[in-house]
Amino acid sequence: MKIILTQEVSGLGAPGDIVEVKNGYGRNYLLPQGFAIAWTKGAEKQVTLIKRARSAREIRDLGHANEVKGQLEGLKVSLKARAGDGGRLFGSVTPAEIVDAVKAAGGPVLDRRRLELPGHIKSTGSYPVRIKLHPEVSAKFDLNVVQG
């Protein structure tokens, strides 16, 4: 089955890529979740619009990615979350909350889908967070979750 990705899917491709997948994977997961649209000649024309929007959001080049990496690695990111006794959170920390905390700490605006968490963050403490800025560059920073 031929599809056009509308969002980044790890191991498959980036938005605007035309990929061939197994029928069940495309029909049962990618299409209903909104990660892709079915390939047609008309839809292929939309690829240019998707790629143009992606380039506006994306890190421009390798030099820009290294610059953003330098900003992130020197940053002290702290996130206040509601927690009960013993530091256990009510719920868990989401990638969108982490992106907002980075922005509040004076860091760059990031794409939440590029964050790689060490697992579910469900208690207070310090956690290492990786973000893939560019196919060749990824940055690491520590997220400090405090009771608030």
Tab-separated table of C-alpha atoms in Angstrom:
chain	number	residue	atom	x	y	z
A	1	MET	CA	0.000	0.000	0.000
A	2	LYS	CA	1.385	3.387	-0.986
A	3	ILE	CA	0.826	6.242	1.494
A	4	ILE	CA	1.961	9.812	2.086
A	5	LEU	CA	3.106	10.572	5.644
A	6	THR	CA	1.608	13.661	7.278
A	7	GLN	CA	3.589	13.331	10.517
A	8	GLU	CA	6.958	11.873	11.447
A	9	VAL	CA	6.794	8.139	12.110
A	10	SER	CA	9.953	6.695	13.641
A	11	GLY	CA	11.490	4.025	11.475
A	12	LEU	CA	9.355	4.991	8.488
A	13	GLY	CA	9.916	8.590	7.441
A	14	ALA	CA	9.177	12.273	7.778
A	15	PRO	CA	6.129	14.312	6.765
A	16	GLY	CA	5.706	14.473	3.003
A	17	ASP	CA	7.515	11.196	2.322
A	18	ILE	CA	5.814	8.685	0.039
A	19	VAL	CA	6.359	5.188	1.429
A	20	GLU	CA	5.220	1.649	0.728
A	21	VAL	CA	3.830	-0.212	3.773
A	22	LYS	CA	1.932	-3.424	4.389
A	23	ASN	CA	-1.824	-3.084	3.858
A	24	GLY	CA	-2.810	-3.829	7.463
A	25	TYR	CA	-0.304	-1.372	8.972
A	26	GLY	CA	-1.488	1.416	6.698
A	27	ARG	CA	-5.208	0.708	6.885
A	28	ASN	CA	-5.441	-0.170	10.597
A	29	TYR	CA	-2.897	2.181	12.171
A	30	LEU	CA	-1.395	4.942	10.026
A	31	LEU	CA	-4.560	6.167	8.293
A	32	PRO	CA	-6.940	6.136	11.332
A	33	GLN	CA	-4.343	7.815	13.588
A	34	GLY	CA	-3.857	10.605	11.035
A	35	PHE	CA	-0.166	9.811	10.499
A	36	ALA	CA	-0.702	9.344	6.769
A	37	ILE	CA	-3.074	9.799	3.851
A	38	ALA	CA	-3.673	7.366	1.004
A	39	TRP	CA	-1.557	7.983	-2.082
A	40	THR	CA	-3.312	9.354	-5.154
A	41	LYS	CA	-2.123	11.590	-7.964
A	42	GLY	CA	-4.020	14.510	-6.430
A	43	ALA	CA	-2.656	13.823	-2.971
A	44	GLU	CA	0.867	13.734	-4.351
A	45	LYS	CA	0.455	17.416	-5.226
A	46	GLN	CA	-0.166	18.106	-1.528
A	47	VAL	CA	3.292	16.739	-0.743
A	48	THR	CA	4.866	20.068	-1.725
A	49	LEU	CA	2.622	21.902	0.746
A	50	ILE	CA	3.470	19.439	3.522
A	51	LYS	CA	7.204	19.735	2.819
A	52	ARG	CA	7.020	23.539	2.733
A	53	ALA	CA	5.320	23.602	6.153
A	54	ARG	CA	7.897	21.147	7.499
A	55	SER	CA	10.822	23.257	6.314
A	56	ALA	CA	9.406	26.306	8.102
A	57	ARG	CA	9.341	24.412	11.435
A	58	GLU	CA	12.460	22.354	10.990
A	59	ILE	CA	16.003	23.026	12.007
A	60	ARG	CA	17.538	24.652	8.939
A	61	ASP	CA	20.842	22.797	8.645
A	62	LEU	CA	23.611	21.051	10.546
A	63	GLY	CA	25.127	24.326	11.792
A	64	HIS	CA	21.783	25.509	13.149
A	65	ALA	CA	21.233	22.110	14.821
A	66	ASN	CA	24.626	22.363	16.573
A	67	GLU	CA	23.786	25.895	17.704
A	68	VAL	CA	20.469	24.723	19.204
A	69	LYS	CA	22.294	21.764	20.804
A	70	GLY	CA	24.675	24.183	22.532
A	71	GLN	CA	21.744	26.197	23.867
A	72	LEU	CA	19.965	23.117	25.198
A	73	GLU	CA	22.930	21.466	26.882
A	74	GLY	CA	23.703	24.583	28.919
A	75	LEU	CA	20.106	24.926	30.093
A	76	LYS	CA	18.674	24.172	33.546
A	77	VAL	CA	15.132	22.954	32.875
A	78	SER	CA	12.791	22.683	35.836
A	79	LEU	CA	9.167	21.569	35.718
A	80	LYS	CA	6.646	21.945	38.521
A	81	ALA	CA	4.084	19.172	38.770
A	82	ARG	CA	1.436	18.245	41.310
A	83	ALA	CA	2.646	15.404	43.487
A	84	GLY	CA	1.498	13.521	46.530
A	85	ASP	CA	3.422	12.079	49.472
A	86	GLY	CA	6.720	10.502	48.546
A	87	GLY	CA	7.068	12.557	45.342
A	88	ARG	CA	4.675	10.460	43.252
A	89	LEU	CA	2.996	12.601	40.581
A	90	PHE	CA	-0.720	12.771	39.874
A	91	GLY	CA	-0.509	11.539	36.282
A	92	SER	CA	2.741	11.822	34.335
A	93	VAL	CA	4.842	14.453	32.600
A	94	THR	CA	4.008	14.817	28.897
A	95	PRO	CA	6.341	15.876	26.071
A	96	ALA	CA	4.249	19.038	25.562
A	97	GLU	CA	4.885	20.054	29.194
A	98	ILE	CA	8.620	19.470	28.726
A	99	VAL	CA	8.670	21.646	25.581
A	100	ASP	CA	6.861	24.419	27.496
A	101	ALA	CA	9.366	24.120	30.378
A	102	VAL	CA	12.309	24.433	27.948
A	103	LYS	CA	10.733	27.529	26.419
A	104	ALA	CA	10.096	29.019	29.898
A	105	ALA	CA	13.739	28.374	30.856
A	106	GLY	CA	14.858	30.532	27.921
A	107	GLY	CA	15.505	27.726	25.455
A	108	PRO	CA	14.455	27.392	21.827
A	109	VAL	CA	11.017	26.296	20.636
A	110	LEU	CA	11.110	22.525	20.089
A	111	ASP	CA	8.917	19.929	18.407
A	112	ARG	CA	7.417	17.647	21.067
A	113	ARG	CA	7.407	14.679	18.683
A	114	ARG	CA	11.205	14.681	18.537
A	115	LEU	CA	11.650	14.193	22.305
A	116	GLU	CA	12.928	10.827	23.503
A	117	LEU	CA	12.043	10.215	27.144
A	118	PRO	CA	13.651	7.547	29.370
A	119	GLY	CA	10.160	6.148	30.043
A	120	HIS	CA	7.098	7.522	31.768
A	121	ILE	CA	7.978	10.261	34.234
A	122	LYS	CA	5.735	9.628	37.230
A	123	SER	CA	7.746	10.926	40.182
A	124	THR	CA	9.829	13.924	41.162
A	125	GLY	CA	13.543	13.915	40.476
A	126	SER	CA	16.045	14.484	37.692
A	127	TYR	CA	15.629	12.774	34.317
A	128	PRO	CA	17.831	12.758	31.193
A	129	VAL	CA	15.917	13.814	28.063
A	130	ARG	CA	17.178	13.415	24.476
A	131	ILE	CA	15.891	15.346	21.514
A	132	LYS	CA	16.675	14.556	17.905
A	133	LEU	CA	17.357	17.936	16.285
A	134	HIS	CA	18.712	16.709	12.953
A	135	PRO	CA	19.380	13.243	11.487
A	136	GLU	CA	23.020	13.620	12.613
A	137	VAL	CA	22.582	15.715	15.775
A	138	SER	CA	20.814	14.935	19.021
A	139	ALA	CA	21.042	16.901	22.258
A	140	LYS	CA	20.721	15.809	25.875
A	141	PHE	CA	19.565	17.875	28.803
A	142	ASP	CA	18.443	17.132	32.360
A	143	LEU	CA	14.834	17.741	33.342
A	144	ASN	CA	14.309	18.409	37.039
A	145	VAL	CA	10.741	17.590	38.103
A	146	VAL	CA	9.815	19.306	41.381
A	147	GLN	CA	6.699	19.243	43.491
A	148	GLY	CA	4.600	22.314	42.888
